[in-house]
Coordinates of C-alpha atoms in Angstrom, one line a residue:
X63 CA 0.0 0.0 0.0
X64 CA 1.6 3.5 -0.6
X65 CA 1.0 6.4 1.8
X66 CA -0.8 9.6 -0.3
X67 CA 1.7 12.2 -0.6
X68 CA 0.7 15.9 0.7
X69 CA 3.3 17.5 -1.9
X70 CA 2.8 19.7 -4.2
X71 CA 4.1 18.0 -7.2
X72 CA 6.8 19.4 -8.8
X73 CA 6.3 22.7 -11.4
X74 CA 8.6 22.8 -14.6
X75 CA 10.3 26.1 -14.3
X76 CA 10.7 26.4 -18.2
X77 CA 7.5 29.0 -19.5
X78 CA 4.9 27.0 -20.9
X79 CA 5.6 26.5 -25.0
X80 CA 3.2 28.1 -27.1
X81 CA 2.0 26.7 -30.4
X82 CA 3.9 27.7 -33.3
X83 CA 2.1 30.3 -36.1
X84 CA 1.4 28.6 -39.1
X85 CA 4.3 28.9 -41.3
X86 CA 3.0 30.2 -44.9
X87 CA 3.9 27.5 -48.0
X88 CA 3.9 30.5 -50.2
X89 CA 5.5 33.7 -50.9
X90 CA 1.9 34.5 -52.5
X91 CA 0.1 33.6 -49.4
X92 CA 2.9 35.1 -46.9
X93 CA 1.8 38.8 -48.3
X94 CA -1.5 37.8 -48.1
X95 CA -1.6 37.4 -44.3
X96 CA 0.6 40.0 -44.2
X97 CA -1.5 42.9 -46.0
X98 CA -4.8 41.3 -44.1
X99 CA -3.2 42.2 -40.1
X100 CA -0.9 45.0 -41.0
X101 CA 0.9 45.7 -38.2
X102 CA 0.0 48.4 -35.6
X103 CA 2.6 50.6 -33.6
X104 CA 3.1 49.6 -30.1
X105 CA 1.2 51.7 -27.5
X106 CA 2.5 54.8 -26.3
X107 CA 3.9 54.4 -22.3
X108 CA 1.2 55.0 -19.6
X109 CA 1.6 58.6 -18.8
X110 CA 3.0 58.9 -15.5
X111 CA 0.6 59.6 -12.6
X112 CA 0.3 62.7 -11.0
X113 CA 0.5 63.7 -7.6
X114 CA -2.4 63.5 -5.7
X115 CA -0.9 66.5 -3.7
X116 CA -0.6 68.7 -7.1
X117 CA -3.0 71.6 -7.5
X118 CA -4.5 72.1 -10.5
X119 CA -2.8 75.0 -12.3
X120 CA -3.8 77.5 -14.6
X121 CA -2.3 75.3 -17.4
X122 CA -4.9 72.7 -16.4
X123 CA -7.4 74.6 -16.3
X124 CA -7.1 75.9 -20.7
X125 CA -8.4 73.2 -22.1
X126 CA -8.4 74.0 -25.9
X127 CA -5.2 75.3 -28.1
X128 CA -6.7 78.3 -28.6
X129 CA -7.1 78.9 -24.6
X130 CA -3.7 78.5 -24.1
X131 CA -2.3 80.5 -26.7
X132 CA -3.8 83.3 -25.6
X133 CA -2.9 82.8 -22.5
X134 CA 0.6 82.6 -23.6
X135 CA 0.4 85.9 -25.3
X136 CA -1.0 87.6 -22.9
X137 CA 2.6 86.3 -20.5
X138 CA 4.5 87.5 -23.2
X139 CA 3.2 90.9 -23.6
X140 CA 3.6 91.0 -19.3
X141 CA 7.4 90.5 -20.1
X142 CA 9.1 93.7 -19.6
X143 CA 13.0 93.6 -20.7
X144 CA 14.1 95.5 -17.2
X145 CA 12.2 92.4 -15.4
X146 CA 13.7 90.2 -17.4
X147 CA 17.4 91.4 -16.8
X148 CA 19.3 89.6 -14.4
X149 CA 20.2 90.9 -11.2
X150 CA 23.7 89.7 -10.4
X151 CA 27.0 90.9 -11.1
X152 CA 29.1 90.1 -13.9
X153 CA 32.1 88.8 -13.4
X154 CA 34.7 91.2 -12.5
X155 CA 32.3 93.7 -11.4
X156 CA 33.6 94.7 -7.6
X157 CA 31.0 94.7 -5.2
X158 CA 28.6 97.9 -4.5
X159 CA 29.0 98.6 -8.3
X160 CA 27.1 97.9 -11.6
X161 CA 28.7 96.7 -14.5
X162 CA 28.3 99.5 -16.9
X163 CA 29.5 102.2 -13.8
X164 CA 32.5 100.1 -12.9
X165 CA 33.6 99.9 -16.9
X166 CA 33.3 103.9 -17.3
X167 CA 35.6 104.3 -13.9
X168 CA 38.0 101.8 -15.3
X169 CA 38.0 103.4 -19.1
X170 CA 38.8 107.1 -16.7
X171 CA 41.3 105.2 -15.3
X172 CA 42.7 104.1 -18.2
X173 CA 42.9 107.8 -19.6
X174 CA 44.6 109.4 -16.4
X175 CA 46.8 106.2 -16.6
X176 CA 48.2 107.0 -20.1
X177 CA 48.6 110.7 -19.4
X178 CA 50.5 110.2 -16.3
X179 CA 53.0 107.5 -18.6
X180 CA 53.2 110.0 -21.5
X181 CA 54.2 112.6 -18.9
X182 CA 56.8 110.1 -17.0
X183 CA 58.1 109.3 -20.6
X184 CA 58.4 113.5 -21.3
X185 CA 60.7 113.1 -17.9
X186 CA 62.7 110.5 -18.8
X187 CA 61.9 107.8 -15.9
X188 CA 60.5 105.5 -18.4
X189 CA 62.3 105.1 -21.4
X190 CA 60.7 106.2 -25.2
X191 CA 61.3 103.2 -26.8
X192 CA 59.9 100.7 -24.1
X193 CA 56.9 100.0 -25.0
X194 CA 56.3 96.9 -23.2
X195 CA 57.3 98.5 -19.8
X196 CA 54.8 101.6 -20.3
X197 CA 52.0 99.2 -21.5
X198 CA 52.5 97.6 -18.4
X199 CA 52.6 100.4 -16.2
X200 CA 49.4 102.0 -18.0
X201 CA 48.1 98.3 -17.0
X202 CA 49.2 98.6 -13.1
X203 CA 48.0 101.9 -12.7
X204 CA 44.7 101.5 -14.4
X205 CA 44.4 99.0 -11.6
X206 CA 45.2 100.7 -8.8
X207 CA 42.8 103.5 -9.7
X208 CA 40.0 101.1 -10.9
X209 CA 37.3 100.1 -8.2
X210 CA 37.7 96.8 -6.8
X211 CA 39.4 94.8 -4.1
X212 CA 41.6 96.9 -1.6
X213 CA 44.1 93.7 -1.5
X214 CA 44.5 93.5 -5.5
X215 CA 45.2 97.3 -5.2
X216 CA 47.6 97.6 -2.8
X217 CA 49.8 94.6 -4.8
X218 CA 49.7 96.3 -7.9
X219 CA 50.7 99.6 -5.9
X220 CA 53.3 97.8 -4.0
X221 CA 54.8 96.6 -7.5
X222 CA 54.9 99.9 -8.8
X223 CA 56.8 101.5 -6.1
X224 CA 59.0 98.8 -6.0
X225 CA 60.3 98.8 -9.5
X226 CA 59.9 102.9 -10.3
X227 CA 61.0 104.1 -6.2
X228 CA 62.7 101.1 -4.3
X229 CA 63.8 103.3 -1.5
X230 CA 60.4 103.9 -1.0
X231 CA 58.7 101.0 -1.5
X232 CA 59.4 99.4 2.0
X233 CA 58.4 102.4 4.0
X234 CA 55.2 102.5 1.6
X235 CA 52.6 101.1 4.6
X236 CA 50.9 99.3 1.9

């Protein structure tokens, strides 16, 4: 006598085999089944669920084209180019200055700059022909009179004293 087993009996874990399509015999009657089921696209993806949080918005709310065109319009003609300007600095700009301010100071700068170097060439401390050594001394003093950081300044000052008065560039305080 054999005992009845409580067991499930044992599942095949291959996926169950599906019939095969029928093969067509015939070229002929491969386009035939072919042009009667054309084949559809696959559907688009679900559209992702909103948040049941999420307040309806005005954009919600337009339901046709023509709705939210005119709402769009009427956003656009709200835009006002000094709203729409940003409100940070560029870069470079020192603080407490705006960028069109800060690039007239530097441009005066730049003018008393060359006068005093035409006038220290009339003298004789900078030499006519160097050209490289009064382009950079146009370029240190347009620094140091510039706006910006006291610390970039001062450096730039220091330098200048150093190479035009040595004597009294360590008493400078700077």
């Amino acid at each position: 006598m054999t005992t009845p087993s409580f067991a499930r009996p044992k599942r095949s874990r291959k996926p169950p085999r599906t019939p095969r399509p029928e093969r067509p015999e015939t070229v002929a009657s491969f386009i035939e089944k072919a042009l009667a089921a054309p084949m559809a696209p696959p559907p688009p993806p679900a559209a992702k669920p909103r948040s049941p949080n999420r307040k309806a918005g005005i954009w919600d709310k337009l339901k046709t084209p023509e709705e939210r065109s005119a709402y769009a319009k009427e956003l656009a003609s709200r835009r006002d180019p000094k709203n729409m300007a940003r409100k940070g600095r560029f870069h470079g700009t020192p603080v407490g200055w705006d960028h069109r301010s800060a690039a007239v100071a530097k441009t005066a700068a730049r003018l008393e700059a060359d006068a005093l170097v035409s006038t220290l060439q009339a003298r004789g401390v900078i030499a006519p022909d160097d050209t490289e050594g009064a382009e950079a001394t146009i370029e240190a003093l347009t620094i140091v009179r510039s706006p910006g950081g006291m610390s970039k300044r001062k450096k730039w000052a220091k330098r200048l004293l150093t190479h035009y008065h040595p004597e009294l560039a360590g008493n400078a305080g700077l």
